[in-house]
Coordinates of C-alpha atoms in Angstrom, one line a residue:
Chain A
X1 CA -7.6 -22.0 14.7
X2 CA -9.5 -22.7 17.9
X3 CA -9.7 -20.6 20.9
X4 CA -6.9 -19.1 23.2
X5 CA -8.8 -21.8 25.9
X6 CA -5.3 -24.9 27.2
X7 CA -5.8 -27.3 30.0
X8 CA -3.8 -27.6 32.1
X9 CA -1.9 -30.2 34.6
X10 CA -3.9 -29.7 37.8
X11 CA -7.1 -30.0 34.9
X12 CA -8.8 -26.7 35.3
X13 CA -8.3 -24.2 32.2
X14 CA -6.0 -21.4 31.4
X15 CA -8.6 -18.9 29.1
X16 CA -6.3 -16.6 27.0
X17 CA -7.2 -13.0 27.4
X18 CA -6.8 -10.4 24.3
X19 CA -6.7 -7.1 25.0
X20 CA -6.2 -4.0 22.8
X21 CA -1.6 -4.5 22.6
X22 CA -2.0 -4.6 26.3
X23 CA -3.8 -1.8 27.1
X24 CA -7.0 -2.2 29.2
X25 CA -9.1 0.1 30.3
X26 CA -9.9 1.1 34.4
X27 CA -12.9 -0.1 33.6
X28 CA -12.2 -3.5 32.3
X29 CA -9.6 -4.1 35.1
X30 CA -12.3 -3.1 37.4
X31 CA -14.3 -5.8 35.9
X32 CA -12.0 -8.4 35.7
X33 CA -12.2 -7.8 39.6
X34 CA -15.5 -8.6 40.0
X35 CA -15.4 -10.9 37.2
X36 CA -13.2 -13.8 38.4
X37 CA -13.9 -14.6 41.6
X38 CA -17.3 -15.0 40.3
X39 CA -15.9 -18.2 38.0
X40 CA -14.4 -19.7 40.8
X41 CA -11.1 -18.9 38.7
X42 CA -7.6 -19.6 40.4
X43 CA -5.7 -16.5 39.3
X44 CA -4.9 -15.6 36.4
X45 CA -0.8 -15.0 34.9
X46 CA 0.6 -12.0 32.7
X47 CA 2.1 -12.7 29.4
X48 CA 5.1 -12.2 28.0
X49 CA 3.0 -11.2 24.0
X50 CA 0.5 -9.0 26.2
X51 CA -2.6 -11.2 27.1
X52 CA -4.3 -12.5 30.4
X53 CA -4.1 -15.5 31.1
X54 CA -7.1 -16.7 33.6
X55 CA -7.7 -19.9 34.6
X56 CA -10.6 -20.7 35.4
X57 CA -12.6 -24.2 36.3
X58 CA -14.3 -26.6 32.9
X59 CA -17.6 -25.6 34.5
X60 CA -17.6 -21.8 34.2
X61 CA -15.9 -21.6 30.5
X62 CA -19.0 -20.3 29.3
X63 CA -20.0 -18.0 31.8
X64 CA -16.4 -16.2 32.0
X65 CA -16.8 -16.3 28.3
X66 CA -19.8 -13.6 28.2
X67 CA -18.3 -12.4 30.8
X68 CA -15.2 -11.2 28.8
X69 CA -17.2 -9.9 26.0
X70 CA -19.5 -8.0 28.2
X71 CA -16.1 -6.4 28.7
X72 CA -15.2 -5.7 25.6
X73 CA -12.5 -7.7 26.0
X74 CA -11.8 -10.3 23.2
X75 CA -10.8 -14.5 23.9
X76 CA -7.5 -14.7 22.3
X77 CA -7.5 -16.9 19.2
X78 CA -5.0 -19.6 18.4
X79 CA -2.6 -21.4 15.5
X80 CA -1.5 -21.5 12.0
X81 CA -2.5 -17.3 11.9
X82 CA -1.7 -14.1 12.8
X83 CA -1.4 -13.2 16.2
X84 CA -2.1 -10.8 18.6
X85 CA 0.3 -7.5 18.3
X86 CA 2.6 -6.8 21.1
X87 CA 3.2 -3.1 20.8
X88 CA 4.7 -0.9 22.9
X89 CA 3.2 1.9 25.4
X90 CA 5.2 4.2 22.5
X91 CA 3.0 7.4 22.0
X92 CA 2.5 11.2 22.0
X93 CA 0.8 10.9 25.8
X94 CA 3.6 7.6 27.4
X95 CA 6.7 7.2 26.7
X96 CA 9.1 10.1 26.7
X97 CA 11.4 8.3 24.6
X98 CA 9.2 6.8 22.3
X99 CA 9.5 8.3 18.4
X100 CA 5.8 7.4 16.8
X101 CA 2.4 6.9 17.5
X102 CA 3.6 3.1 18.1
X103 CA 1.1 1.6 19.3
X104 CA -1.8 3.2 17.4
X105 CA -0.2 1.6 15.3
X106 CA 0.1 -2.0 16.6
X107 CA -3.2 -1.7 17.7
X108 CA -4.6 -0.9 14.1
X109 CA -2.3 -3.7 13.4
X110 CA -3.7 -6.4 15.0
X111 CA -7.6 -4.9 14.0
X112 CA -6.7 -5.4 10.5
X113 CA -4.1 -8.9 10.0
X114 CA -4.9 -10.4 13.6
X115 CA -6.2 -14.4 13.0
X116 CA -5.8 -13.7 9.7
X117 CA -4.5 -17.3 8.1
X118 CA -0.9 -18.3 7.4
X119 CA 1.7 -21.4 7.2
X120 CA 2.5 -21.1 10.6
X121 CA 1.8 -19.0 13.6
X122 CA 2.8 -15.2 12.6
X123 CA 4.0 -12.5 15.3
X124 CA 4.2 -8.9 14.8
X125 CA 6.1 -6.3 17.1
X126 CA 5.7 -3.3 17.1
X127 CA 8.5 -1.1 18.7
X128 CA 8.5 3.5 19.3
X129 CA 11.8 4.1 19.5
X130 CA 15.2 1.2 19.1
X131 CA 15.3 0.5 22.8
X132 CA 13.0 -2.4 21.4
X133 CA 10.6 -3.0 24.3
X134 CA 8.9 -4.9 22.6
X135 CA 11.4 -7.2 21.1
X136 CA 10.7 -6.4 17.3
X137 CA 13.6 -8.4 16.7
X138 CA 12.5 -10.9 17.9
X139 CA 9.1 -11.1 15.8
X140 CA 7.9 -12.8 12.3
X141 CA 7.2 -8.8 11.5
X142 CA 9.0 -6.1 13.5
X143 CA 8.6 -2.2 13.4
X144 CA 10.6 0.4 14.8
X145 CA 10.3 4.0 14.9
X146 CA 12.5 5.7 13.2
X147 CA 10.3 9.5 13.3
X148 CA 7.2 11.0 13.8
X149 CA 5.2 8.6 11.4
X150 CA 7.8 6.5 10.3
X151 CA 8.9 3.1 10.1
X152 CA 12.4 0.5 10.0
X153 CA 11.0 -2.9 9.6
X154 CA 11.8 -6.7 10.7
X155 CA 11.5 -10.0 9.5
X156 CA 12.0 -13.7 10.0
X157 CA 12.7 -12.7 13.6
X158 CA 12.1 -15.9 15.8
X159 CA 12.6 -15.3 19.3
X160 CA 11.1 -18.4 21.6
X161 CA 13.6 -20.8 19.6
X162 CA 15.8 -24.2 20.2
X163 CA 17.0 -21.5 17.0
X164 CA 16.8 -17.8 18.1
X165 CA 17.0 -16.3 15.2
X166 CA 17.0 -11.9 15.1
X167 CA 14.8 -10.3 11.7
X168 CA 16.2 -8.7 8.3
X169 CA 15.9 -5.5 7.8
X170 CA 13.0 -5.2 4.9
X171 CA 12.8 -1.5 4.6
X172 CA 13.8 1.5 6.2
X173 CA 12.8 4.6 7.6
X174 CA 9.0 3.4 5.7
X175 CA 4.9 5.6 6.9
X176 CA 2.9 3.4 8.9
X177 CA 0.2 4.1 5.7
X178 CA 3.2 2.1 3.6
X179 CA 3.8 -0.6 6.4
X180 CA -0.2 -2.0 6.0
X181 CA 0.9 -2.1 2.2
X182 CA 4.0 -4.4 3.1
X183 CA 2.7 -6.6 5.7
X184 CA -0.6 -7.1 3.5
X185 CA 2.2 -8.1 0.4
X186 CA 4.0 -10.5 2.9
X187 CA 1.8 -12.6 4.3
X188 CA -0.2 -13.2 1.3
X189 CA 3.6 -13.9 -0.2
X190 CA 4.1 -16.4 2.8
X191 CA 0.3 -17.9 2.1
X192 CA 1.7 -18.4 -1.8
X193 CA 5.3 -19.9 -0.7
X194 CA 5.2 -21.2 2.9
X195 CA 4.8 -24.5 3.4
X196 CA 2.1 -25.8 6.5
X197 CA 4.2 -25.4 9.9
X198 CA 6.2 -23.6 7.8
X199 CA 8.0 -20.5 10.4
X200 CA 8.0 -18.0 7.7
X201 CA 11.9 -17.3 8.4
X202 CA 12.5 -20.7 6.9
X203 CA 10.3 -20.0 4.5
X204 CA 12.6 -16.7 3.6
X205 CA 15.7 -19.0 3.7
X206 CA 13.9 -21.6 0.8
X207 CA 13.0 -18.9 -0.8
X208 CA 15.1 -15.5 -0.2
X209 CA 14.0 -13.0 0.8
X210 CA 13.1 -11.6 -3.3
X211 CA 9.2 -12.7 -3.9
X212 CA 8.8 -10.6 -0.3
X213 CA 10.1 -7.8 -1.1
X214 CA 7.7 -5.1 -2.9
X215 CA 8.4 -3.8 -5.6
X216 CA 10.2 -0.7 -5.6
X217 CA 7.2 1.8 -6.9
X218 CA 4.2 0.2 -5.2
X219 CA 5.4 1.2 -1.6
X220 CA 3.5 4.5 -1.4
X221 CA 5.9 7.3 -0.5
X222 CA 5.3 10.5 1.3
X223 CA 7.2 13.6 1.7
X224 CA 9.6 13.7 5.6
X225 CA 8.2 15.7 7.6
X226 CA 10.9 17.1 10.5
X227 CA 9.2 19.1 13.4
X228 CA 12.0 20.1 14.7
X229 CA 13.5 21.2 11.3
X230 CA 10.7 23.9 11.4
X231 CA 10.9 24.4 15.4
X232 CA 14.6 25.4 14.7
X233 CA 14.3 27.7 12.3
X234 CA 11.1 29.1 13.7
Chain B
X1 CA 10.7 14.2 44.0
X2 CA 11.5 13.7 40.3
X3 CA 10.6 10.6 37.6
X4 CA 13.5 8.6 37.0
X5 CA 13.7 10.0 33.4
X6 CA 13.8 13.6 34.4
X7 CA 16.2 15.9 32.2
X8 CA 16.5 19.2 33.5
X9 CA 16.8 20.6 30.2
X10 CA 15.2 23.7 32.7
X11 CA 19.0 24.1 34.5
X12 CA 21.3 23.2 31.0
X13 CA 19.0 25.5 29.0
X14 CA 19.1 28.8 31.6
X15 CA 23.0 28.1 31.7
X16 CA 23.7 28.3 27.8
X17 CA 21.9 31.7 27.7
X18 CA 25.8 32.6 29.5
X19 CA 27.2 30.6 26.6
X20 CA 25.6 33.1 23.9
X21 CA 28.3 35.7 22.8
X22 CA 26.3 38.4 22.6
X23 CA 27.5 40.1 18.8
X24 CA 30.8 40.1 21.0
X25 CA 32.2 37.9 18.1
X26 CA 29.3 37.4 15.6
X27 CA 27.3 40.3 14.1
X28 CA 23.9 39.9 14.9
X29 CA 22.5 36.6 15.9
X30 CA 23.0 33.9 13.6
X31 CA 20.6 31.6 14.4
X32 CA 20.6 27.4 12.8
X33 CA 24.1 28.7 12.2
X34 CA 25.7 29.3 16.1
X35 CA 26.5 26.6 18.1
X36 CA 25.0 27.8 20.9
X37 CA 21.1 29.2 19.1
X38 CA 21.7 25.4 18.1
X39 CA 21.3 23.9 21.8
X40 CA 19.0 26.4 23.5
X41 CA 17.0 25.7 20.3
X42 CA 17.1 21.1 21.6
X43 CA 16.5 22.4 25.3
X44 CA 13.4 24.3 24.5
X45 CA 12.4 21.7 21.6
X46 CA 12.9 18.7 24.4
X47 CA 10.8 21.0 27.0
X48 CA 7.5 21.8 24.7
X49 CA 7.7 18.8 23.6
X50 CA 8.8 16.3 26.4
X51 CA 10.9 14.2 24.4
X52 CA 14.4 12.5 24.5
X53 CA 14.9 12.2 21.3
X54 CA 14.6 14.4 17.6
X55 CA 14.7 12.4 15.0
X56 CA 17.9 13.2 12.3
X57 CA 18.6 16.3 15.1
X58 CA 22.4 15.5 14.6
X59 CA 22.3 16.0 10.9
X60 CA 21.4 20.2 12.0
X61 CA 23.9 20.2 14.2
X62 CA 25.7 23.9 12.9
X63 CA 29.4 22.0 12.4
X64 CA 30.8 25.3 10.7
X65 CA 30.4 27.3 13.8
X66 CA 33.8 28.3 14.1
X67 CA 33.5 31.5 16.6
X68 CA 35.5 30.8 19.6
X69 CA 33.8 30.5 23.1
X70 CA 35.2 31.4 26.6
X71 CA 36.9 28.1 27.8
X72 CA 35.8 28.1 31.4
X73 CA 31.6 28.8 30.5
X74 CA 32.0 26.1 27.8
X75 CA 33.6 23.5 30.4
X76 CA 31.1 24.2 32.7
X77 CA 28.0 24.2 30.3
X78 CA 29.5 20.6 29.0
X79 CA 29.5 19.0 32.6
X80 CA 26.4 20.2 33.4
X81 CA 25.3 18.7 30.2
X82 CA 26.6 15.4 31.3
X83 CA 25.6 15.2 34.2
X84 CA 22.2 14.6 32.5
X85 CA 23.8 11.7 30.4
X86 CA 21.7 8.5 32.1
X87 CA 24.9 6.0 30.5
X88 CA 23.0 4.1 28.3
X89 CA 25.6 2.5 26.7
X90 CA 24.7 0.1 24.1
X91 CA 21.2 2.2 24.0
X92 CA 23.1 5.4 23.3
X93 CA 21.2 7.1 20.5
X94 CA 23.0 10.5 18.4
X95 CA 19.7 12.0 18.0
X96 CA 19.2 12.3 22.2
X97 CA 18.8 15.4 23.2
X98 CA 21.1 15.5 25.8
X99 CA 23.8 14.0 22.9
X100 CA 22.6 17.1 21.0
X101 CA 23.2 19.2 22.9
X102 CA 26.9 17.6 24.0
X103 CA 28.2 17.4 20.8
X104 CA 27.1 21.0 20.0
X105 CA 29.1 22.0 23.2
X106 CA 32.2 19.7 21.9
X107 CA 32.3 21.2 18.9
X108 CA 32.4 24.9 20.2
X109 CA 35.2 23.1 22.8
X110 CA 37.8 20.7 21.0
X111 CA 36.4 21.4 17.2
X112 CA 35.2 18.5 17.0
X113 CA 32.9 15.9 18.2
X114 CA 33.9 12.5 20.1
X115 CA 32.2 9.2 19.3
X116 CA 30.0 9.2 22.4
X117 CA 30.2 5.4 23.5
X118 CA 26.8 5.9 26.4
X119 CA 28.9 6.5 29.2
X120 CA 30.2 9.5 31.2
X121 CA 33.3 7.4 33.3
X122 CA 34.5 6.3 28.5
X123 CA 33.9 10.1 27.5
X124 CA 36.4 11.3 30.6
X125 CA 39.2 9.2 29.2
X126 CA 37.9 10.1 25.3
X127 CA 38.4 13.8 26.3
X128 CA 41.7 13.3 28.2
X129 CA 43.0 11.7 24.4
X130 CA 41.2 14.2 22.4
X131 CA 42.7 17.0 25.0
X132 CA 45.0 16.6 28.2
X133 CA 44.2 19.7 29.4
X134 CA 40.7 20.5 29.2
X135 CA 39.6 17.2 29.7
X136 CA 40.9 16.6 32.8
X137 CA 39.2 20.1 33.3
X138 CA 36.6 18.8 32.5
X139 CA 36.1 15.7 34.4
X140 CA 36.7 17.9 37.7
X141 CA 34.5 20.6 37.0
X142 CA 32.1 17.6 36.2
X143 CA 33.3 15.9 40.2
X144 CA 33.1 19.1 42.0
X145 CA 29.3 20.0 40.1
X146 CA 28.7 16.2 41.6
X147 CA 29.3 16.5 44.6
X148 CA 27.6 20.0 44.9

């Protein structure tokens, strides 16, 4: 695992800043607007995975990293690890289409799992509805909300590739608590069965999906609640 | 200026009031066993909660409501609801609040629901195929309201 700092063709360095699934506060944005000119940044670029790449001269890297940390942001990591999580703007305050607190869940997953070692890079996407703005079917582990706290789980998607493929549905409408249990199990099995540099979709192809599925009874189950049902019968 | 994604649930809700039979056929409000009551609840819920989708809403539509409603008022209400459709095409969701009201009014009007293919244009073809006369009336009312 290395830091997400990449030398560019023109000699400057692209530094990847990780956010809580794309959310940047006004204070952080204001801080960056001061920090970037101070360190002589040539520019910045938003990435498809909700990070911000800033172009920095080599001699300013250390100063920039310190400034980023002071703003409560992080320099990302790179390599065969669980990457930062892509999360949509789905929650009770933002996107009106969202069925759940998808963004909050994505942030919690990122906090718990990001940077864990894996045989190959492992990407997670969370979407608050079937529209899937974060492309959950193209991630190694994708979640799509189906209700206030229920998610369909897809595994083995591969977006950026010469052989792109969609993930396959592993669980239907499980709770956010169950998502953590499922992901923890999945990563343990992947670390155990995956060959070095083998993407999880290839591991699944080689050994089948069964080892990745939690045995019946080990999946936390909760009584589903339906707010509208109560409203209708009120 | 309205946001691009705004739905006029308030207008739909007002219009639905005209559909209520007020005991004309039913004896007392049948509440969640009535298609109009259900539609009003969907509109209220969508407005109160600021949501577009109601998970499992489709499964709660009271399809067993066989009351005869006023056809012309149903057509007017349905055309108004259809105007709120955002032509989602592939992203159409049966549990969309607008779809739930549309489906409920369809049961009241046609006695059945039509598979919605995410487009009002396609819908009018399907409605025409289901019932020539009502399909035409519905399309005419839709166009009339749209051009107002």
